[in-house]
CSV table of C-alpha atoms in Angstrom, one decimal:
chain,number,residue,atom,x,y,z
A,285,MET,CA,109.7,115.5,102.9
A,286,GLU,CA,106.4,114.9,104.7
A,287,SER,CA,103.2,114.6,102.7
A,288,ASP,CA,100.0,116.5,103.4
A,289,VAL,CA,98.6,113.6,105.3
A,290,ASP,CA,101.7,113.5,107.6
A,291,ARG,CA,101.3,117.1,108.3
A,292,ILE,CA,97.6,116.9,109.0
A,293,GLU,CA,97.3,113.6,110.9
A,294,PRO,CA,99.4,112.9,114.0
A,295,PRO,CA,101.7,109.8,113.9
A,296,GLY,CA,99.6,107.9,116.4
A,297,ASP,CA,96.4,108.2,114.3
A,298,ARG,CA,98.3,107.1,111.2
A,299,ALA,CA,99.6,104.0,112.9
A,300,ASN,CA,96.1,103.1,114.1
A,301,ARG,CA,94.7,103.7,110.6
A,302,SER,CA,97.3,101.3,109.1
A,303,ALA,CA,96.6,98.6,111.7
A,304,SER,CA,92.9,98.8,111.1
A,305,ARG,CA,93.4,98.6,107.3
A,306,LEU,CA,95.7,95.6,107.8
A,307,ILE,CA,93.1,93.7,109.8
A,308,GLN,CA,90.2,94.5,107.5
A,309,ASN,CA,92.1,93.6,104.3
A,310,GLU,CA,90.3,90.9,102.3
A,311,ALA,CA,93.5,89.0,101.5
A,312,THR,CA,94.3,88.5,105.3
A,313,THR,CA,92.8,85.3,106.8
A,314,GLU,CA,92.5,84.2,110.4
A,315,ILE,CA,95.5,82.0,111.4
A,316,PRO,CA,95.0,79.2,113.9
A,317,VAL,CA,97.4,79.3,116.8
A,318,HIS,CA,98.6,75.7,116.5
A,319,LEU,CA,99.7,76.3,112.9
A,320,LEU,CA,102.2,79.0,113.9
A,321,PHE,CA,104.5,76.6,115.7
A,322,ARG,CA,104.1,73.5,113.5
A,323,ASP,CA,107.2,72.2,111.8
A,324,GLU,CA,106.7,69.5,109.2
A,325,PRO,CA,109.7,67.4,108.3
A,326,GLY,CA,110.8,66.9,104.7
A,327,PRO,CA,110.7,69.2,101.7
A,328,ARG,CA,107.6,71.4,101.4
A,329,PRO,CA,105.7,70.9,98.2
A,330,GLY,CA,105.0,73.7,95.9
A,331,PRO,CA,101.7,75.6,95.6
A,332,VAL,CA,98.6,73.9,94.3
A,333,ARG,CA,96.1,75.8,92.2
A,334,LEU,CA,92.7,75.7,94.0
A,335,GLY,CA,90.1,77.3,91.8
A,336,PRO,CA,91.0,80.8,90.4
A,337,ALA,CA,93.7,81.5,93.0
A,338,VAL,CA,96.9,79.9,94.2
A,339,VAL,CA,97.0,79.1,97.9
A,340,ALA,CA,100.6,78.7,99.2
A,341,SER,CA,102.4,79.4,102.4
A,342,ARG,CA,102.2,83.1,103.3
A,343,GLN,CA,105.5,84.7,104.0
A,344,GLY,CA,105.8,86.3,107.4
A,345,THR,CA,102.6,84.7,108.8
A,346,GLY,CA,103.7,81.1,109.4
A,347,GLU,CA,100.6,79.7,107.7
A,348,GLN,CA,101.1,76.3,106.1
A,349,PRO,CA,99.9,75.7,102.6
A,350,ARG,CA,96.6,73.9,102.1
A,351,TYR,CA,96.5,71.0,99.6
A,352,ARG,CA,93.6,69.2,97.9
A,353,ARG,CA,93.8,65.5,97.7
A,354,ARG,CA,93.5,64.4,94.1
A,355,VAL,CA,91.2,61.4,93.7
A,356,PRO,CA,92.0,59.4,90.6
A,357,ALA,CA,89.2,59.0,88.2
A,358,PRO,CA,87.7,55.5,87.8
A,359,ALA,CA,89.0,53.6,84.8
A,360,ALA,CA,86.6,53.3,82.0
A,361,ARG,CA,85.3,49.9,81.3
A,362,PRO,CA,86.7,48.7,77.9
A,363,ALA,CA,84.1,47.7,75.3
A,364,PRO,CA,84.2,44.1,74.2
A,365,GLU,CA,86.4,43.5,71.2
A,366,THR,CA,84.2,42.5,68.2
A,367,ASP,CA,84.9,42.4,64.5
A,368,PRO,CA,83.3,45.5,62.9
A,369,ALA,CA,82.7,43.6,59.7
A,370,LEU,CA,80.9,40.8,61.6
A,371,VAL,CA,77.5,42.5,61.5
A,372,GLU,CA,74.3,40.9,60.1
A,373,ARG,CA,73.5,42.0,56.5
A,374,PRO,CA,71.2,40.5,53.9
A,375,ALA,CA,72.7,38.0,51.5
A,376,ARG,CA,72.3,38.1,47.7
A,377,VAL,CA,69.7,35.5,46.8
A,378,LEU,CA,67.5,34.8,43.8
A,379,PRO,CA,64.0,33.4,43.5
A,380,GLY,CA,63.8,29.6,43.5
A,381,ALA,CA,62.4,29.6,39.9
A,382,VAL,CA,65.8,30.6,38.6
A,383,GLY,CA,67.4,27.5,40.1
A,384,VAL,CA,64.6,25.3,38.7
A,385,ILE,CA,65.0,26.7,35.2
A,386,ALA,CA,68.8,26.3,35.4
A,387,GLY,CA,68.5,22.7,36.6
A,388,ALA,CA,66.0,21.9,33.8
A,389,CYS,CA,68.2,23.5,31.2
A,390,GLY,CA,71.3,21.6,32.4
A,391,THR,CA,69.4,18.3,32.3
A,392,ALA,CA,68.1,19.0,28.8
A,393,GLY,CA,71.6,19.9,27.7
A,394,CYS,CA,72.9,16.6,28.9
A,395,VAL,CA,70.2,14.7,27.0
A,396,LEU,CA,70.8,16.6,23.8
A,397,THR,CA,74.5,16.0,24.1
A,398,SER,CA,74.0,12.3,24.5
A,399,TRP,CA,71.7,12.3,21.4
A,400,TRP,CA,74.4,14.2,19.6
A,401,ALA,CA,77.1,11.7,20.5
A,402,GLY,CA,74.8,8.8,19.7
A,403,ALA,CA,74.8,7.5,23.3
A,404,LEU,CA,71.1,8.0,23.8
A,405,PRO,CA,69.1,4.6,23.7
A,406,PRO,CA,66.7,4.2,20.8
A,407,LEU,CA,63.7,3.9,23.2
A,408,ALA,CA,64.6,7.3,24.7
A,409,VAL,CA,65.0,8.8,21.2
A,410,ALA,CA,61.6,7.5,20.2
A,411,ALA,CA,60.0,8.7,23.4
A,412,LEU,CA,61.4,12.1,23.0
A,413,ARG,CA,60.5,12.1,19.3
A,414,LEU,CA,64.1,13.1,18.3
A,415,PRO,CA,65.4,12.5,14.8
A,416,ALA,CA,67.9,9.8,14.3
A,417,GLY,CA,71.3,11.1,15.2
A,418,ALA,CA,74.5,10.8,13.1
A,419,GLY,CA,76.3,9.2,16.0
A,420,ALA,CA,79.3,11.5,16.0
A,421,GLY,CA,80.8,9.8,19.1
A,422,LEU,CA,82.3,11.3,22.3
A,423,GLY,CA,84.8,13.8,21.1
A,424,LEU,CA,86.1,17.0,22.6
A,425,PRO,CA,83.0,19.1,21.6
A,426,GLN,CA,80.7,16.5,23.2
A,427,TRP,CA,82.7,16.5,26.5
A,428,ALA,CA,82.7,20.3,26.6
A,429,ALA,CA,78.9,20.3,26.1
A,430,TYR,CA,78.6,17.7,28.9
A,431,ALA,CA,80.7,19.8,31.2
A,432,GLY,CA,78.7,23.0,30.6
A,433,ALA,CA,75.3,21.3,30.9
A,434,GLY,CA,76.4,19.5,34.0
A,435,VAL,CA,77.7,22.6,35.7
A,436,LEU,CA,74.5,24.5,34.8
A,437,GLY,CA,72.3,21.7,36.1
A,438,LEU,CA,74.2,21.1,39.3
A,439,SER,CA,74.4,24.8,40.1
A,440,GLY,CA,70.7,25.3,39.6
A,441,ILE,CA,69.7,22.3,41.7
A,442,GLY,CA,72.4,22.6,44.3
A,443,GLY,CA,71.6,26.2,45.0
A,444,LEU,CA,67.9,25.6,45.8
A,445,THR,CA,66.9,26.0,49.5
A,446,ARG,CA,63.7,26.7,51.4
A,447,GLY,CA,63.4,29.6,53.8
A,448,ARG,CA,61.1,29.0,56.8
A,449,THR,CA,59.5,31.3,59.3
A,450,GLY,CA,61.5,31.6,62.5
A,451,ARG,CA,64.7,30.2,60.8
A,452,ALA,CA,67.6,32.0,59.1
A,453,TRP,CA,70.5,30.9,57.0
A,454,VAL,CA,74.0,32.3,57.7
A,455,LEU,CA,76.1,32.0,54.5
A,456,GLY,CA,79.9,31.8,54.4
A,457,LEU,CA,81.9,31.8,51.2
A,458,PHE,CA,85.6,30.7,51.3
A,459,GLY,CA,85.8,31.3,55.1
A,460,ARG,CA,84.2,34.7,55.0
A,461,TYR,CA,80.7,35.9,56.1
A,462,ALA,CA,78.6,36.3,53.0
A,463,GLY,CA,75.3,37.4,54.5
A,464,THR,CA,72.1,36.2,56.2
A,465,VAL,CA,68.9,34.9,54.5
A,466,ARG,CA,65.7,35.7,56.5
A,467,ARG,CA,63.3,35.3,53.5
A,468,THR,CA,60.8,32.5,53.3
A,469,GLY,CA,59.8,30.3,50.4
A,470,LEU,CA,61.9,28.6,47.7
A,471,LEU,CA,65.1,30.5,47.1
A,472,TRP,CA,68.3,30.1,45.2
A,473,VAL,CA,71.7,30.8,46.8
A,474,ASN,CA,75.2,30.4,45.8
A,475,PRO,CA,75.8,26.6,45.8
A,476,LEU,CA,79.5,27.1,46.9
A,477,ALA,CA,78.4,29.0,50.1
A,478,ARG,CA,78.3,27.1,53.4
A,479,ARG,CA,74.9,27.3,55.1
A,480,ARG,CA,74.3,27.5,58.9
A,481,ARG,CA,70.8,27.3,60.1
A,482,VAL,CA,70.0,29.6,63.0
A,483,ASP,CA,66.8,29.6,65.1
A,484,VAL,CA,65.6,33.3,65.5
A,485,ARG,CA,62.4,32.5,67.4
A,486,LEU,CA,61.8,33.6,71.0
A,487,ARG,CA,63.2,30.9,73.3
A,488,HIS,CA,63.5,30.2,77.0
A,489,TRP,CA,66.2,28.4,78.9
A,490,ARG,CA,66.0,27.0,82.4
A,491,SER,CA,69.3,26.6,84.2
A,492,GLU,CA,70.3,24.0,86.8
A,493,PRO,CA,70.6,25.2,90.4
A,494,MET,CA,73.4,27.7,90.7
A,495,PRO,CA,75.1,29.1,93.8
A,496,ALA,CA,73.9,32.5,95.0
A,497,ALA,CA,73.4,34.5,98.3
A,498,ASP,CA,70.7,36.5,99.9
A,499,PRO,CA,71.2,40.1,101.1
A,500,GLY,CA,72.3,38.7,104.5
A,501,GLY,CA,75.0,36.5,102.9
A,502,VAL,CA,73.2,33.2,103.5
A,503,GLY,CA,74.0,30.7,100.8
A,504,LEU,CA,71.3,29.8,98.2
A,505,ARG,CA,70.7,27.6,95.2
A,506,VAL,CA,68.8,29.4,92.4
A,507,ALA,CA,67.3,27.9,89.2
A,508,VAL,CA,67.0,30.7,86.7
A,509,LEU,CA,64.6,31.1,83.7
A,510,VAL,CA,66.0,33.1,80.8
A,511,VAL,CA,63.8,34.4,77.9
A,512,TRP,CA,66.0,35.3,74.9
A,513,ARG,CA,66.4,35.2,71.2
A,514,VAL,CA,69.0,35.6,68.5
A,515,ARG,CA,69.1,39.2,67.3
A,516,ASP,CA,72.3,39.3,65.2
A,517,THR,CA,72.7,36.0,63.4
A,518,ALA,CA,76.2,36.8,62.2
A,519,ARG,CA,77.7,37.3,65.7
A,520,ALA,CA,75.5,34.6,67.2
A,521,ALA,CA,76.5,31.9,64.7
A,522,LEU,CA,80.2,32.9,64.1
A,523,GLY,CA,81.0,34.5,67.5
A,524,ILE,CA,80.2,31.6,69.9
A,525,ASP,CA,79.7,27.9,69.6
A,526,ASP,CA,77.0,27.2,72.2
A,527,HIS,CA,74.4,29.8,73.1
A,528,GLU,CA,73.1,28.1,76.2
A,529,ARG,CA,76.5,27.6,77.6
A,530,TYR,CA,77.3,31.2,77.1
A,531,LEU,CA,74.1,32.2,78.8
A,532,ARG,CA,74.8,29.9,81.7
A,533,GLU,CA,78.2,31.6,82.3
A,534,CYS,CA,76.6,35.1,82.1
A,535,VAL,CA,73.9,34.1,84.6
A,536,GLU,CA,76.4,32.6,87.0
A,537,ALA,CA,78.5,35.7,86.9
A,538,ALA,CA,75.5,37.9,87.5
A,539,LEU,CA,74.3,35.8,90.5
A,540,LEU,CA,77.7,36.5,92.2
A,541,ARG,CA,77.0,40.3,92.0
A,542,VAL,CA,73.2,40.5,92.7
A,543,PRO,CA,71.8,39.2,96.0
A,544,VAL,CA,68.6,37.1,95.6
A,545,GLU,CA,65.7,37.3,98.0
A,546,ALA,CA,65.4,34.2,100.2
A,547,PRO,CA,62.2,32.1,100.1
A,548,GLY,CA,59.3,33.9,101.7
A,549,GLY,CA,60.8,37.3,101.3
A,550,ALA,CA,59.2,40.5,100.1
A,551,PRO,CA,58.0,40.5,96.5
A,552,GLY,CA,59.4,44.0,95.9
A,553,ALA,CA,62.9,42.8,96.6
A,554,ALA,CA,62.4,39.8,94.2
A,555,ASP,CA,61.4,42.2,91.4
A,556,ALA,CA,64.4,44.4,92.0
A,557,ALA,CA,66.8,41.3,91.9
A,558,GLU,CA,65.1,40.2,88.7
A,559,GLY,CA,65.6,43.6,87.1
A,560,ALA,CA,69.3,43.8,88.1
A,561,LEU,CA,69.9,40.2,86.8
A,562,THR,CA,68.2,41.1,83.5
A,563,ARG,CA,70.3,44.2,82.9
A,564,LEU,CA,73.6,42.5,83.7
A,565,VAL,CA,72.9,39.4,81.5
A,566,ALA,CA,71.5,41.5,78.6
A,567,ARG,CA,74.6,43.7,78.7
A,568,ASP,CA,77.0,40.7,78.6
A,569,ALA,CA,75.0,38.9,75.8
A,570,GLU,CA,74.6,41.9,73.5
A,571,PRO,CA,78.1,41.8,72.0
A,572,VAL,CA,77.5,38.2,70.7
A,573,GLY,CA,74.2,39.0,69.1
A,574,LEU,CA,71.8,37.7,71.8
A,575,GLU,CA,68.9,39.7,73.1
A,576,VAL,CA,67.8,38.9,76.6
A,577,PHE,CA,64.3,39.9,77.7
A,578,ARG,CA,64.0,38.5,81.2
A,579,VAL,CA,66.1,36.7,83.8
A,580,ARG,CA,63.8,35.4,86.5
A,581,PRO,CA,64.7,33.2,89.5
A,582,ALA,CA,62.3,30.3,89.0
A,583,ARG,CA,63.2,28.3,92.2
A,584,VAL,CA,65.1,29.5,95.2
A,585,GLU,CA,66.2,27.3,98.1
A,586,TYR,CA,68.8,27.2,100.8
A,587,VAL,CA,71.9,25.2,100.4
A,588,PRO,CA,71.9,21.9,102.3
A,589,GLU,CA,74.3,23.1,104.9
A,590,VAL,CA,71.8,25.8,106.2
A,591,ALA,CA,68.5,24.4,104.9
A,592,ALA,CA,67.7,22.5,108.2
A,593,ALA,CA,68.6,25.5,110.4
A,594,MET,CA,66.5,27.9,108.3
A,595,HIS,CA,63.6,25.5,108.4
A,596,ARG,CA,63.7,25.3,112.2
A,597,ARG,CA,64.0,29.1,112.3
A,598,GLY,CA,61.0,29.5,110.1
A,599,VAL,CA,58.9,27.0,112.1
A,600,ALA,CA,59.8,28.8,115.3
A,601,ALA,CA,58.9,32.2,113.8
A,602,LEU,CA,55.6,30.9,112.5
A,603,ASP,CA,54.7,29.3,115.9
A,604,ALA,CA,55.5,32.6,117.6
A,605,ARG,CA,53.3,34.5,115.3
A,606,GLN,CA,50.4,32.0,115.9
A,607,ARG,CA,50.9,32.3,119.6
A,608,ALA,CA,50.9,36.0,119.6
A,609,THR,CA,47.8,36.1,117.4
A,610,MET,CA,46.0,33.6,119.7
A,611,VAL,CA,46.9,35.5,122.9
A,612,THR,CA,45.7,38.8,121.3
A,613,SER,CA,42.4,37.2,120.3
A,614,VAL,CA,41.9,35.7,123.8
A,615,VAL,CA,42.6,39.0,125.6
A,616,ASP,CA,40.2,40.8,123.3
A,617,SER,CA,37.5,38.2,124.0
A,618,VAL,CA,38.0,38.4,127.8
A,619,GLU,CA,37.9,42.2,127.7
A,620,ASP,CA,34.7,42.2,125.7
A,621,THR,CA,33.1,39.7,128.0
A,622,VAL,CA,34.0,41.5,131.2
A,623,THR,CA,32.9,44.9,129.8
A,624,ARG,CA,29.5,43.6,128.7
A,625,LEU,CA,28.9,41.9,132.1
A,626,THR,CA,29.7,45.1,134.1
A,627,THR,CA,28.1,47.5,131.7
A,628,ARG,CA,24.7,45.8,131.7
A,629,GLY,CA,24.8,45.4,135.5
A,630,LEU,CA,24.7,41.6,135.5
A,631,VAL,CA,27.5,41.4,138.1
A,632,GLU,CA,29.1,43.8,140.5
A,633,LEU,CA,32.8,43.0,141.0
A,634,ASP,CA,35.5,44.5,143.1
A,635,ASP,CA,39.2,44.4,142.1
A,636,TYR,CA,39.8,40.9,143.5
A,637,GLU,CA,36.7,39.4,141.9
A,638,ARG,CA,37.5,41.0,138.6
A,639,LYS,CA,41.0,39.5,138.6
A,640,VAL,CA,39.6,36.1,139.3
A,641,LEU,CA,37.0,36.4,136.6
A,642,VAL,CA,39.6,37.5,134.1
A,643,ARG,CA,41.8,34.6,135.0
A,644,ASP,CA,39.1,32.0,134.7
A,645,LEU,CA,37.9,33.4,131.3
A,646,THR,CA,41.4,33.4,130.0
A,647,VAL,CA,42.0,29.8,130.9
A,648,ALA,CA,38.7,28.8,129.5
A,649,PHE,CA,39.2,30.5,126.1
A,650,CYS,CA,42.8,29.3,125.8
A,651,ALA,CA,41.8,25.7,126.6
A,652,GLY,CA,39.0,25.9,124.0
A,653,ARG,CA,41.2,27.3,121.3
A,654,ARG,CA,44.2,24.9,121.8
A,655,GLY,CA,42.4,21.8,122.9
A,656,PRO,CA,43.7,19.5,125.7
A,657,GLY,CA,47.0,20.6,127.2
A,658,PRO,CA,48.4,23.4,129.2
A,659,ALA,CA,46.6,26.7,128.7
A,660,VAL,CA,48.4,29.8,127.6
A,661,GLY,CA,48.3,32.6,130.1
A,662,MET,CA,47.5,30.5,133.2
A,663,ASP,CA,50.7,31.4,134.9
A,664,MET,CA,50.4,35.1,134.5
A,665,PHE,CA,47.5,35.3,137.0
A,666,ASN,CA,49.1,32.9,139.6
């Protein structure tokens, strides 16, 4: 049964309308001719989701699917493995007066125990104005008193230490980190703790010449000046053995990645290299408790293999610049002289006479500037 549209519209118009709708459809895309007859060997992969839609091979059109190349994400740089507990923290200390008092009490206890046992000499008893003792002898109570007084005196005197400005004490108790002492003055710490002195002042270290390269790949030897200090005493004292050796290795690794400007280069490039070196060395030194403020190339020179060739090249470039400057000055002088002579009407010259005058003035000026010897520019007028 025909619809109302079939009855109203003729078949030809209906076919044309369908074709026009098919061409104007948004889902239909233009198909290149060379894709209609392309036959790829091997199994065809499945559709790949591109944005909100899935683009695959269209049935009946011969269009091949389009695929997006997946670029793997760069692997994240793992953080250095450090002990979370190895972080600087203040140690428990007491004022130095506590140790002095404990030492004095222990000494007094030993003296009194000796008087109690009758072992104190009569002259000492008379000097201390002590009553005559009964002379009980060295028994178990006397030995116990000696032990207690001795432990008290040794603990008080053995725990005394002096804190100085710019120095710190890293304490370790039975193989474990017990804290850091940054206070100054007379202090009392646990006498059983092991003490490590650490210099926390600002320091600088100058390296020996290290291998490097300039932006053009020419070999260099660079002596670097590093300004640094210890920021975390726990990691610096217990994490590495030699600070300067660690800095040397960090600087040497950074020089292999950052090109250094050759001698006589632009100052801006030297500042950029200094900033890059500082960032790399500071990042490598941070996990071990070192703070790096500046890494500056103090002396830059070519390696012996290319030093002679670069010296000759520099001398030649300098001589060329001097020659160019001298020729420019001579030409300006000759031009000014000829212009003044002709402008003021002192001489009237035709083209040939002008050329002769210019040649003679050029030879005279070059000979006067260079001294005896062949003049520059003489051959250009012959």
